[in-house]
Amino acid sequence: MTDLPPRRRGRPTNEEKAAREAAAKAAAEKEAEEGAFLDEILSAPVQARKTKLQPDEDTLRALSELAKLFCTQDEAAGVLGVSRRTLVTFLSEHEVARDAWDDGQQRAKVSLRRKQMALADKNAPASIFLGKNYLGQKDENHTNLNVKTEAAQMTEEQLLEIAARAPAAPRTPPKKESVH
C-alpha cells in the first residue's frame, strides 16, 4: 500500500529512518503538486460557459481531482465552466472521463477511510459521522425476542407483552405538502 519498508521491533536503523523520511517527503510533494494543479484551475478567471468538454489530459485530471474532494457534479461543472447537463452528457459519452470521475471518488473514499482509522483513536463521534455519511456505514439493530409459539396461537395479552418488549421502530415525520 505504501512505499515504506516494513516495520520491525526496536529502534529503526538509519537506513530505515532515511527511507521513511524520503517516502514522506515524496508523498508531501505529490500532494502539493495535486493541490497546486487544482489551485491553478480555481484561480483561472471566470469566463463564459463552454458548450462542450474535450477528454484531454487536463480535463480528465481536473475531473479526478475534483472527485477526490467529493465535489458534486454541479460543483465540478462550475469549476470546469460548463453546465451540469453538459458535464453529465460528457461523462456518459466518454468512458475515459467517467472512469476518471469514478477513480477520483474511490481514491477519496480510501483516503477518508485511512484518515478515519487514524482519527478513531482520538475522536469516535467524528469517525462515526464520516463513516455513515461518506462510506455508507450504518448502525444495525437486531432484536431477538425468542418467541417459540406462532402468533395465531397466542392470546392478545401475550402479543401485547411481546410488542412491549420490542424496541420502538423509528418514526418518520409526515411529509409536508408544498405551498407552491
Tab-separated table of N, CA and C in Angstrom:
chain	number	residue	atom	x	y	z
A	1	MET	N	0.821	-1.185	0.000
A	1	MET	CA	0.000	0.000	0.000
A	1	MET	C	0.865	1.249	0.000
A	2	THR	N	1.975	1.240	0.726
A	2	THR	CA	2.877	2.378	0.737
A	2	THR	C	4.244	1.924	0.277
A	3	ASP	N	5.089	2.917	0.029
A	3	ASP	CA	6.449	2.614	-0.393
A	3	ASP	C	7.378	2.461	0.797
A	4	LEU	N	6.820	2.478	1.990
A	4	LEU	CA	7.630	2.397	3.188
A	4	LEU	C	8.099	0.974	3.430
A	5	PRO	N	9.297	0.831	3.984
A	5	PRO	CA	9.753	-0.526	4.333
A	5	PRO	C	8.924	-1.054	5.497
A	6	PRO	N	8.837	-2.380	5.658
A	6	PRO	CA	8.038	-2.945	6.747
A	6	PRO	C	8.631	-2.552	8.103
A	7	ARG	N	7.744	-2.386	9.072
A	7	ARG	CA	8.197	-2.032	10.424
A	7	ARG	C	8.732	-3.267	11.136
A	8	ARG	N	9.643	-3.015	12.052
A	8	ARG	CA	10.149	-4.104	12.883
A	8	ARG	C	10.254	-3.564	14.298
A	9	ARG	N	10.450	-4.442	15.248
A	9	ARG	CA	10.522	-4.042	16.652
A	9	ARG	C	11.840	-3.318	16.911
A	10	GLY	N	11.814	-2.435	17.892
A	10	GLY	CA	13.024	-1.713	18.277
A	10	GLY	C	13.206	-0.440	17.487
A	11	ARG	N	14.317	0.204	17.718
A	11	ARG	CA	14.620	1.451	17.029
A	11	ARG	C	14.898	1.192	15.557
A	12	PRO	N	14.453	2.122	14.701
A	12	PRO	CA	14.748	1.937	13.281
A	12	PRO	C	16.229	2.207	12.996
A	13	THR	N	16.735	1.519	12.018
A	13	THR	CA	18.120	1.761	11.607
A	13	THR	C	18.165	3.088	10.854
A	14	ASN	N	19.354	3.604	10.638
A	14	ASN	CA	19.490	4.857	9.905
A	14	ASN	C	18.938	4.738	8.488
A	15	GLU	N	19.111	3.571	7.862
A	15	GLU	CA	18.592	3.358	6.516
A	15	GLU	C	17.059	3.369	6.514
A	16	GLU	N	16.464	2.704	7.517
A	16	GLU	CA	15.004	2.690	7.611
A	16	GLU	C	14.470	4.096	7.859
A	17	LYS	N	15.150	4.825	8.733
A	17	LYS	CA	14.731	6.192	9.029
A	17	LYS	C	14.815	7.053	7.767
A	18	ALA	N	15.890	6.928	7.022
A	18	ALA	CA	16.063	7.700	5.790
A	18	ALA	C	15.012	7.322	4.755
A	19	ALA	N	14.701	6.019	4.645
A	19	ALA	CA	13.689	5.567	3.687
A	19	ALA	C	12.314	6.118	4.049
A	20	ARG	N	11.987	6.121	5.327
A	20	ARG	CA	10.698	6.665	5.764
A	20	ARG	C	10.614	8.161	5.496
A	21	GLU	N	11.690	8.867	5.780
A	21	GLU	CA	11.699	10.315	5.544
A	21	GLU	C	11.576	10.619	4.052
A	22	ALA	N	12.265	9.842	3.218
A	22	ALA	CA	12.185	10.043	1.773
A	22	ALA	C	10.773	9.761	1.263
A	23	ALA	N	10.146	8.710	1.755
A	23	ALA	CA	8.785	8.377	1.330
A	23	ALA	C	7.803	9.456	1.784
A	24	ALA	N	7.965	9.953	2.997
A	24	ALA	CA	7.083	11.013	3.492
A	24	ALA	C	7.264	12.289	2.673
A	25	LYS	N	8.506	12.605	2.320
A	25	LYS	CA	8.791	13.791	1.514
A	25	LYS	C	8.175	13.652	0.125
A	26	ALA	N	8.294	12.479	-0.480
A	26	ALA	CA	7.714	12.244	-1.803
A	26	ALA	C	6.193	12.356	-1.767
A	27	ALA	N	5.579	11.824	-0.716
A	27	ALA	CA	4.119	11.917	-0.584
A	27	ALA	C	3.692	13.367	-0.415
A	28	ALA	N	4.442	14.144	0.376
A	28	ALA	CA	4.107	15.551	0.579
A	28	ALA	C	4.253	16.334	-0.725
A	29	GLU	N	5.290	16.035	-1.504
A	29	GLU	CA	5.485	16.709	-2.787
A	29	GLU	C	4.360	16.377	-3.762
A	30	LYS	N	3.945	15.116	-3.783
A	30	LYS	CA	2.858	14.708	-4.677
A	30	LYS	C	1.566	15.410	-4.291
A	31	GLU	N	1.290	15.481	-2.993
A	31	GLU	CA	0.079	16.153	-2.520
A	31	GLU	C	0.126	17.636	-2.846
A	32	ALA	N	1.297	18.263	-2.692
A	32	ALA	CA	1.447	19.678	-3.010
A	32	ALA	C	1.246	19.915	-4.501
A	33	GLU	N	1.758	19.000	-5.331
A	33	GLU	CA	1.604	19.126	-6.779
A	33	GLU	C	0.134	19.038	-7.170
A	34	GLU	N	-0.595	18.081	-6.575
A	34	GLU	CA	-2.018	17.943	-6.875
A	34	GLU	C	-2.786	19.168	-6.420
A	35	GLY	N	-2.439	19.676	-5.244
A	35	GLY	CA	-3.096	20.878	-4.744
A	35	GLY	C	-2.802	22.084	-5.610
A	36	ALA	N	-1.569	22.194	-6.115
A	36	ALA	CA	-1.195	23.310	-6.979
A	36	ALA	C	-1.976	23.255	-8.292
A	37	PHE	N	-2.174	22.058	-8.839
A	37	PHE	CA	-2.932	21.907	-10.078
A	37	PHE	C	-4.360	22.398	-9.882
A	38	LEU	N	-4.983	21.992	-8.788
A	38	LEU	CA	-6.356	22.404	-8.520
A	38	LEU	C	-6.420	23.904	-8.228
A	39	ASP	N	-5.432	24.431	-7.502
A	39	ASP	CA	-5.387	25.872	-7.238
A	39	ASP	C	-5.287	26.657	-8.538
A	40	GLU	N	-4.515	26.135	-9.477
A	40	GLU	CA	-4.365	26.794	-10.782
A	40	GLU	C	-5.705	26.839	-11.511
A	41	ILE	N	-6.437	25.750	-11.472
A	41	ILE	CA	-7.750	25.703	-12.128
A	41	ILE	C	-8.707	26.684	-11.460
A	42	LEU	N	-8.706	26.698	-10.129
A	42	LEU	CA	-9.640	27.552	-9.398
A	42	LEU	C	-9.301	29.030	-9.520
A	43	SER	N	-8.022	29.353	-9.757
A	43	SER	CA	-7.631	30.758	-9.841
A	43	SER	C	-7.821	31.335	-11.241
A	44	ALA	N	-8.176	30.506	-12.205
A	44	ALA	CA	-8.398	30.991	-13.565
A	44	ALA	C	-9.583	31.951	-13.567
A	45	PRO	N	-9.504	32.998	-14.377
A	45	PRO	CA	-10.615	33.962	-14.414
A	45	PRO	C	-11.901	33.310	-14.920
A	46	VAL	N	-13.010	33.800	-14.419
A	46	VAL	CA	-14.310	33.268	-14.823
A	46	VAL	C	-14.592	33.730	-16.246
A	47	GLN	N	-14.971	32.792	-17.085
A	47	GLN	CA	-15.261	33.087	-18.484
A	47	GLN	C	-16.666	32.619	-18.807
A	48	ALA	N	-17.100	32.937	-20.000
A	48	ALA	CA	-18.415	32.466	-20.445
A	48	ALA	C	-18.410	30.942	-20.457
A	49	ARG	N	-19.562	30.366	-20.207
A	49	ARG	CA	-19.661	28.904	-20.167
A	49	ARG	C	-19.342	28.287	-21.510
A	50	LYS	N	-18.627	27.175	-21.444
A	50	LYS	CA	-18.349	26.408	-22.657
A	50	LYS	C	-19.548	25.516	-22.941
A	51	THR	N	-19.692	25.144	-24.183
A	51	THR	CA	-20.819	24.277	-24.545
A	51	THR	C	-20.394	22.831	-24.685
A	52	LYS	N	-19.067	22.583	-24.664
A	52	LYS	CA	-18.603	21.218	-24.843
A	52	LYS	C	-17.285	21.036	-24.110
A	53	LEU	N	-17.055	19.822	-23.614
A	53	LEU	CA	-15.792	19.459	-22.989
A	53	LEU	C	-15.070	18.463	-23.880
A	54	GLN	N	-13.752	18.505	-23.848
A	54	GLN	CA	-12.937	17.553	-24.589
A	54	GLN	C	-12.230	16.636	-23.597
A	55	PRO	N	-12.130	15.350	-23.886
A	55	PRO	CA	-11.473	14.422	-22.949
A	55	PRO	C	-9.945	14.502	-23.034
A	56	ASP	N	-9.409	15.722	-22.876
A	56	ASP	CA	-7.953	15.875	-22.897
A	56	ASP	C	-7.382	15.631	-21.500
A	57	GLU	N	-6.070	15.612	-21.410
A	57	GLU	CA	-5.390	15.263	-20.152
A	57	GLU	C	-5.756	16.216	-19.012
A	58	ASP	N	-5.798	17.523	-19.285
A	58	ASP	CA	-6.108	18.492	-18.223
A	58	ASP	C	-7.535	18.346	-17.707
A	59	THR	N	-8.477	18.129	-18.610
A	59	THR	CA	-9.880	17.969	-18.196
A	59	THR	C	-10.052	16.707	-17.359
A	60	LEU	N	-9.446	15.622	-17.798
A	60	LEU	CA	-9.565	14.363	-17.052
A	60	LEU	C	-8.906	14.475	-15.686
A	61	ARG	N	-7.761	15.140	-15.633
A	61	ARG	CA	-7.080	15.315	-14.345
A	61	ARG	C	-7.913	16.193	-13.415
A	62	ALA	N	-8.491	17.260	-13.968
A	62	ALA	CA	-9.339	18.143	-13.157
A	62	ALA	C	-10.541	17.374	-12.615
A	63	LEU	N	-11.170	16.560	-13.461
A	63	LEU	CA	-12.303	15.742	-13.010
A	63	LEU	C	-11.897	14.834	-11.864
A	64	SER	N	-10.760	14.181	-12.020
A	64	SER	CA	-10.284	13.262	-10.989
A	64	SER	C	-9.996	14.003	-9.684
A	65	GLU	N	-9.336	15.149	-9.778
A	65	GLU	CA	-9.002	15.921	-8.572
A	65	GLU	C	-10.258	16.423	-7.871
A	66	LEU	N	-11.244	16.870	-8.636
A	66	LEU	CA	-12.488	17.339	-8.042
A	66	LEU	C	-13.249	16.192	-7.377
A	67	ALA	N	-13.226	15.038	-8.009
A	67	ALA	CA	-13.889	13.872	-7.423
A	67	ALA	C	-13.187	13.447	-6.138
A	68	LYS	N	-11.857	13.614	-6.067
A	68	LYS	CA	-11.116	13.262	-4.858
A	68	LYS	C	-11.531	14.121	-3.670
A	69	LEU	N	-12.125	15.276	-3.947
A	69	LEU	CA	-12.598	16.165	-2.884
A	69	LEU	C	-14.085	15.955	-2.587
A	70	PHE	N	-14.675	14.924	-3.159
A	70	PHE	CA	-16.105	14.648	-3.028
A	70	PHE	C	-16.951	15.805	-3.551
A	71	CYS	N	-16.474	16.496	-4.584
A	71	CYS	CA	-17.273	17.565	-5.191
A	71	CYS	C	-18.505	16.949	-5.845
A	72	THR	N	-19.580	17.697	-5.840
A	72	THR	CA	-20.772	17.250	-6.560
A	72	THR	C	-20.553	17.523	-8.048
A	73	GLN	N	-21.399	16.953	-8.877
A	73	GLN	CA	-21.275	17.210	-10.310
A	73	GLN	C	-21.592	18.670	-10.616
A	74	ASP	N	-22.480	19.288	-9.855
A	74	ASP	CA	-22.756	20.718	-10.024
A	74	ASP	C	-21.504	21.541	-9.760
A	75	GLU	N	-20.798	21.216	-8.673
A	75	GLU	CA	-19.579	21.946	-8.336
A	75	GLU	C	-18.500	21.719	-9.388
A	76	ALA	N	-18.337	20.486	-9.833
A	76	ALA	CA	-17.333	20.182	-10.856
A	76	ALA	C	-17.654	20.915	-12.155
A	77	ALA	N	-18.920	20.950	-12.515
A	77	ALA	CA	-19.318	21.664	-13.732
A	77	ALA	C	-18.986	23.149	-13.610
A	78	GLY	N	-19.216	23.716	-12.438
A	78	GLY	CA	-18.899	25.123	-12.226
A	78	GLY	C	-17.416	25.399	-12.376
A	79	VAL	N	-16.583	24.527	-11.826
A	79	VAL	CA	-15.136	24.710	-11.922
A	79	VAL	C	-14.674	24.554	-13.371
A	80	LEU	N	-15.266	23.619	-14.092
A	80	LEU	CA	-14.877	23.386	-15.485
A	80	LEU	C	-15.499	24.394	-16.448
A	81	GLY	N	-16.416	25.209	-15.956
A	81	GLY	CA	-17.014	26.247	-16.783
A	81	GLY	C	-18.073	25.760	-17.743
A	82	VAL	N	-18.822	24.730	-17.330
A	82	VAL	CA	-19.905	24.212	-18.166
A	82	VAL	C	-21.150	24.044	-17.296
A	83	SER	N	-22.268	23.763	-17.940
A	83	SER	CA	-23.482	23.483	-17.177
A	83	SER	C	-23.434	22.050	-16.661
A	84	ARG	N	-24.279	21.761	-15.684
A	84	ARG	CA	-24.336	20.402	-15.147
A	84	ARG	C	-24.741	19.424	-16.244
A	85	ARG	N	-25.685	19.843	-17.068
A	85	ARG	CA	-26.162	18.977	-18.148
A	85	ARG	C	-25.017	18.624	-19.111
A	86	THR	N	-24.163	19.605	-19.419
A	86	THR	CA	-23.014	19.357	-20.300
A	86	THR	C	-22.063	18.353	-19.664
A	87	LEU	N	-21.809	18.510	-18.353
A	87	LEU	CA	-20.911	17.582	-17.659
A	87	LEU	C	-21.492	16.169	-17.640
A	88	VAL	N	-22.771	16.047	-17.356
A	88	VAL	CA	-23.412	14.730	-17.311
A	88	VAL	C	-23.348	14.072	-18.698
A	89	THR	N	-23.598	14.838	-19.737
A	89	THR	CA	-23.514	14.310	-21.103
A	89	THR	C	-22.086	13.871	-21.413
A	90	PHE	N	-21.115	14.700	-21.011
A	90	PHE	CA	-19.701	14.387	-21.241
A	90	PHE	C	-19.322	13.083	-20.540
A	91	LEU	N	-19.757	12.919	-19.295
A	91	LEU	CA	-19.440	11.698	-18.547
A	91	LEU	C	-20.099	10.464	-19.168
A	92	SER	N	-21.292	10.634	-19.720
A	92	SER	CA	-21.972	9.480	-20.307
A	92	SER	C	-21.425	9.130	-21.698
A	93	GLU	N	-20.927	10.119	-22.437
A	93	GLU	CA	-20.413	9.855	-23.781
A	93	GLU	C	-18.966	9.378	-23.797
A	94	HIS	N	-18.182	9.764	-22.806
A	94	HIS	CA	-16.751	9.433	-22.793
A	94	HIS	C	-16.440	8.540	-21.598
A	95	GLU	N	-16.215	7.274	-21.884
A	95	GLU	CA	-15.959	6.306	-20.821
A	95	GLU	C	-14.704	6.655	-20.027
A	96	VAL	N	-13.696	7.203	-20.695
A	96	VAL	CA	-12.458	7.567	-20.014
A	96	VAL	C	-12.720	8.678	-18.986
A	97	ALA	N	-13.645	9.579	-19.303
A	97	ALA	CA	-13.998	10.648	-18.362
A	97	ALA	C	-14.761	10.067	-17.172
A	98	ARG	N	-15.673	9.144	-17.446
A	98	ARG	CA	-16.431	8.509	-16.368
A	98	ARG	C	-15.492	7.728	-15.454
A	99	ASP	N	-14.521	7.051	-16.050
A	99	ASP	CA	-13.539	6.305	-15.261
A	99	ASP	C	-12.711	7.245	-14.394
A	100	ALA	N	-12.320	8.398	-14.938
A	100	ALA	CA	-11.542	9.373	-14.159
A	100	ALA	C	-12.360	9.868	-12.969
A	101	TRP	N	-13.645	10.152	-13.196
A	101	TRP	CA	-14.527	10.628	-12.126
A	101	TRP	C	-14.696	9.535	-11.056
A	102	ASP	N	-14.987	8.316	-11.494
A	102	ASP	CA	-15.190	7.216	-10.546
A	102	ASP	C	-13.909	6.896	-9.772
A	103	ASP	N	-12.768	6.893	-10.471
A	103	ASP	CA	-11.498	6.624	-9.793
A	103	ASP	C	-11.203	7.682	-8.747
A	104	GLY	N	-11.484	8.935	-9.065
A	104	GLY	CA	-11.274	10.011	-8.099
A	104	GLY	C	-12.129	9.828	-6.857
A	105	GLN	N	-13.382	9.443	-7.047
A	105	GLN	CA	-14.258	9.218	-5.892
A	105	GLN	C	-13.783	8.036	-5.055
A	106	GLN	N	-13.321	6.970	-5.716
A	106	GLN	CA	-12.835	5.812	-4.961
A	106	GLN	C	-11.571	6.162	-4.181
A	107	ARG	N	-10.691	6.958	-4.778
A	107	ARG	CA	-9.488	7.392	-4.070
A	107	ARG	C	-9.856	8.258	-2.869
A	108	ALA	N	-10.876	9.078	-3.023
A	108	ALA	CA	-11.322	9.912	-1.908
A	108	ALA	C	-11.827	9.041	-0.765
A	109	LYS	N	-12.541	7.987	-1.091
A	109	LYS	CA	-13.044	7.086	-0.058
A	109	LYS	C	-11.910	6.374	0.663
A	110	VAL	N	-10.906	5.941	-0.097
A	110	VAL	CA	-9.758	5.273	0.527
A	110	VAL	C	-9.022	6.249	1.441
A	111	SER	N	-8.824	7.462	0.962
A	111	SER	CA	-8.143	8.481	1.768
A	111	SER	C	-8.939	8.780	3.036
A	112	LEU	N	-10.253	8.900	2.872
A	112	LEU	CA	-11.105	9.171	4.030
A	112	LEU	C	-11.075	8.002	5.010
A	113	ARG	N	-11.090	6.790	4.496
A	113	ARG	CA	-11.044	5.626	5.381
A	113	ARG	C	-9.733	5.602	6.162
A	114	ARG	N	-8.621	5.937	5.510
A	114	ARG	CA	-7.325	5.983	6.194
A	114	ARG	C	-7.351	7.041	7.307
A	115	LYS	N	-7.890	8.210	6.988
A	115	LYS	CA	-7.964	9.278	7.995
A	115	LYS	C	-8.936	8.900	9.116
A	116	GLN	N	-10.000	8.201	8.758
A	116	GLN	CA	-10.961	7.753	9.759
A	116	GLN	C	-10.307	6.796	10.743
A	117	MET	N	-9.476	5.911	10.228
A	117	MET	CA	-8.791	4.965	11.111
A	117	MET	C	-7.828	5.695	12.048
A	118	ALA	N	-7.130	6.710	11.542
A	118	ALA	CA	-6.220	7.472	12.395
A	118	ALA	C	-7.000	8.292	13.412
A	119	LEU	N	-8.170	8.775	13.022
A	119	LEU	CA	-8.989	9.612	13.896
A	119	LEU	C	-9.743	8.794	14.939
A	120	ALA	N	-9.985	7.537	14.654
A	120	ALA	CA	-10.823	6.706	15.529
A	120	ALA	C	-10.285	6.636	16.953
A	121	ASP	N	-8.962	6.682	17.127
A	121	ASP	CA	-8.397	6.632	18.471
A	121	ASP	C	-8.644	7.915	19.242
A	122	LYS	N	-8.834	9.022	18.542
A	122	LYS	CA	-8.914	10.322	19.199
A	122	LYS	C	-10.333	10.863	19.296
A	123	ASN	N	-11.155	10.619	18.266
A	123	ASN	CA	-12.467	11.249	18.221
A	123	ASN	C	-13.482	10.298	17.588
A	124	ALA	N	-14.085	9.472	18.397
A	124	ALA	CA	-15.018	8.460	17.885
A	124	ALA	C	-16.247	9.068	17.200
A	125	PRO	N	-16.894	10.115	17.750
A	125	PRO	CA	-18.077	10.647	17.065
A	125	PRO	C	-17.777	11.163	15.656
A	126	ALA	N	-16.640	11.818	15.485
A	126	ALA	CA	-16.284	12.304	14.148
A	126	ALA	C	-16.069	11.133	13.209
A	127	SER	N	-15.450	10.094	13.682
A	127	SER	CA	-15.208	8.908	12.883
A	127	SER	C	-16.525	8.257	12.459
A	128	ILE	N	-17.449	8.166	13.370
A	128	ILE	CA	-18.757	7.572	13.081
A	128	ILE	C	-19.504	8.419	12.054
A	129	PHE	N	-19.477	9.743	12.225
A	129	PHE	CA	-20.152	10.646	11.299
A	129	PHE	C	-19.603	10.483	9.885
A	130	LEU	N	-18.283	10.484	9.750
A	130	LEU	CA	-17.669	10.347	8.435
A	130	LEU	C	-18.010	9.004	7.800
A	131	GLY	N	-17.971	7.953	8.597
A	131	GLY	CA	-18.279	6.630	8.067
A	131	GLY	C	-19.707	6.514	7.577
A	132	LYS	N	-20.644	7.070	8.331
A	132	LYS	CA	-22.046	6.982	7.940
A	132	LYS	C	-22.333	7.810	6.693
A	133	ASN	N	-21.750	9.012	6.614
A	133	ASN	CA	-22.089	9.914	5.531
A	133	ASN	C	-21.344	9.650	4.232
A	134	TYR	N	-20.121	9.172	4.301
A	134	TYR	CA	-19.356	9.005	3.072
A	134	TYR	C	-19.063	7.567	2.703
A	135	LEU	N	-19.060	6.683	3.660
A	135	LEU	CA	-18.684	5.301	3.369
A	135	LEU	C	-19.869	4.346	3.427
A	136	GLY	N	-21.068	4.876	3.671
A	136	GLY	CA	-22.254	4.035	3.664
A	136	GLY	C	-22.367	3.113	4.865
A	137	GLN	N	-21.640	3.422	5.923
A	137	GLN	CA	-21.732	2.588	7.119
A	137	GLN	C	-23.002	2.972	7.874
A	138	LYS	N	-23.546	2.034	8.639
A	138	LYS	CA	-24.764	2.333	9.392
A	138	LYS	C	-24.822	1.481	10.643
A	139	ASP	N	-25.641	1.929	11.570
A	139	ASP	CA	-25.883	1.158	12.777
A	139	ASP	C	-26.919	0.094	12.450
A	140	GLU	N	-26.701	-1.087	12.963
A	140	GLU	CA	-27.677	-2.151	12.764
A	140	GLU	C	-28.193	-2.599	14.119
A	141	ASN	N	-29.494	-2.607	14.250
A	141	ASN	CA	-30.120	-3.061	15.485
A	141	ASN	C	-30.789	-4.401	15.212
A	142	HIS	N	-30.408	-5.391	15.979
A	142	HIS	CA	-31.011	-6.708	15.851
A	142	HIS	C	-31.779	-7.003	17.129
A	143	THR	N	-32.996	-7.466	16.949
A	143	THR	CA	-33.826	-7.797	18.097
A	143	THR	C	-34.213	-9.263	17.998
A	144	ASN	N	-33.958	-9.982	19.075
A	144	ASN	CA	-34.330	-11.384	19.121
A	144	ASN	C	-35.196	-11.571	20.364
A	145	LEU	N	-36.472	-11.815	20.158
A	145	LEU	CA	-37.396	-11.939	21.279
A	145	LEU	C	-37.588	-13.384	21.722
A	146	ASN	N	-37.009	-14.329	21.027
A	146	ASN	CA	-37.103	-15.750	21.370
A	146	ASN	C	-38.543	-16.190	21.597
A	147	VAL	N	-39.391	-16.007	20.630
A	147	VAL	CA	-40.790	-16.427	20.712
A	147	VAL	C	-40.892	-17.763	19.991
A	148	LYS	N	-41.392	-18.771	20.700
A	148	LYS	CA	-41.456	-20.116	20.134
A	148	LYS	C	-42.854	-20.503	19.668
A	149	THR	N	-43.850	-19.703	19.991
A	149	THR	CA	-45.221	-20.010	19.619
A	149	THR	C	-45.640	-19.138	18.439
A	150	GLU	N	-46.411	-19.680	17.535
A	150	GLU	CA	-46.884	-18.894	16.398
A	150	GLU	C	-47.882	-17.856	16.883
A	151	ALA	N	-47.911	-16.719	16.186
A	151	ALA	CA	-48.777	-15.615	16.580
A	151	ALA	C	-50.254	-16.007	16.549
A	152	ALA	N	-50.635	-16.863	15.633
A	152	ALA	CA	-52.038	-17.260	15.514
A	152	ALA	C	-52.511	-18.039	16.746
A	153	GLN	N	-51.596	-18.676	17.486
A	153	GLN	CA	-51.962	-19.473	18.648
A	153	GLN	C	-51.834	-18.696	19.956
A	154	MET	N	-51.416	-17.441	19.908
A	154	MET	CA	-51.210	-16.657	21.126
A	154	MET	C	-52.435	-15.804	21.427
A	155	THR	N	-52.578	-15.484	22.706
A	155	THR	CA	-53.681	-14.610	23.110
A	155	THR	C	-53.269	-13.166	22.839
A	156	GLU	N	-54.269	-12.306	22.866
A	156	GLU	CA	-53.997	-10.878	22.631
A	156	GLU	C	-53.074	-10.329	23.715
A	157	GLU	N	-53.237	-10.797	24.936
A	157	GLU	CA	-52.396	-10.346	26.049
A	157	GLU	C	-50.925	-10.728	25.815
A	158	GLN	N	-50.679	-11.946	25.339
A	158	GLN	CA	-49.313	-12.386	25.057
A	158	GLN	C	-48.689	-11.565	23.920
A	159	LEU	N	-49.483	-11.281	22.895
A	159	LEU	CA	-48.983	-10.472	21.788
A	159	LEU	C	-48.629	-9.063	22.239
A	160	LEU	N	-49.461	-8.479	23.098
A	160	LEU	CA	-49.181	-7.130	23.609
A	160	LEU	C	-47.917	-7.127	24.476
A	161	GLU	N	-47.681	-8.182	25.218
A	161	GLU	CA	-46.477	-8.278	26.048
A	161	GLU	C	-45.220	-8.330	25.180
A	162	ILE	N	-45.275	-9.097	24.096
A	162	ILE	CA	-44.130	-9.181	23.179
A	162	ILE	C	-43.890	-7.831	22.504
A	163	ALA	N	-44.975	-7.181	22.112
A	163	ALA	CA	-44.848	-5.874	21.465
A	163	ALA	C	-44.230	-4.853	22.421
A	164	ALA	N	-44.545	-4.949	23.695
A	164	ALA	CA	-43.977	-4.014	24.675
A	164	ALA	C	-42.478	-4.260	24.866
A	165	ARG	N	-42.014	-5.507	24.719
A	165	ARG	CA	-40.585	-5.822	24.877
A	165	ARG	C	-39.767	-5.384	23.664
A	166	ALA	N	-40.382	-5.317	22.496
A	166	ALA	CA	-39.657	-4.965	21.268
A	166	ALA	C	-39.324	-3.479	21.278
A	167	PRO	N	-38.141	-3.117	20.778
A	167	PRO	CA	-37.799	-1.696	20.710
A	167	PRO	C	-38.701	-0.988	19.711
A	168	ALA	N	-38.960	0.269	19.984
A	168	ALA	CA	-39.833	1.049	19.117
A	168	ALA	C	-39.128	1.314	17.793
A	169	ALA	N	-39.868	1.184	16.723
A	169	ALA	CA	-39.312	1.473	15.396
A	169	ALA	C	-39.196	2.982	15.241
A	170	PRO	N	-38.163	3.453	14.552
A	170	PRO	CA	-38.028	4.896	14.370
A	170	PRO	C	-39.195	5.435	13.557
A	171	ARG	N	-39.710	6.559	13.996
A	171	ARG	CA	-40.863	7.150	13.325
A	171	ARG	C	-40.372	8.237	12.382
A	172	THR	N	-40.881	8.212	11.160
A	172	THR	CA	-40.534	9.261	10.213
A	172	THR	C	-41.633	10.308	10.247
A	173	PRO	N	-41.242	11.583	10.269
A	173	PRO	CA	-42.274	12.616	10.303
A	173	PRO	C	-43.045	12.630	8.995
A	174	PRO	N	-44.308	13.019	9.049
A	174	PRO	CA	-45.099	13.058	7.813
A	174	PRO	C	-44.535	14.126	6.877
A	175	LYS	N	-44.643	13.872	5.568
A	175	LYS	CA	-44.141	14.828	4.589
A	175	LYS	C	-45.052	16.049	4.553
A	176	LYS	N	-44.417	17.206	4.500
A	176	LYS	CA	-45.178	18.447	4.412
A	176	LYS	C	-45.496	18.706	2.952
A	177	GLU	N	-46.700	19.171	2.718
A	177	GLU	CA	-47.079	19.470	1.347
A	177	GLU	C	-46.511	20.820	0.974
A	178	SER	N	-46.112	20.928	-0.272
A	178	SER	CA	-45.518	22.157	-0.760
A	178	SER	C	-46.573	23.250	-0.890
A	179	VAL	N	-46.157	24.466	-0.627
A	179	VAL	CA	-47.057	25.613	-0.736
A	179	VAL	C	-47.222	26.005	-2.194
A	180	HIS	N	-46.269	25.648	-3.010
A	180	HIS	CA	-46.263	26.059	-4.421
A	180	HIS	C	-47.113	25.190	-5.261
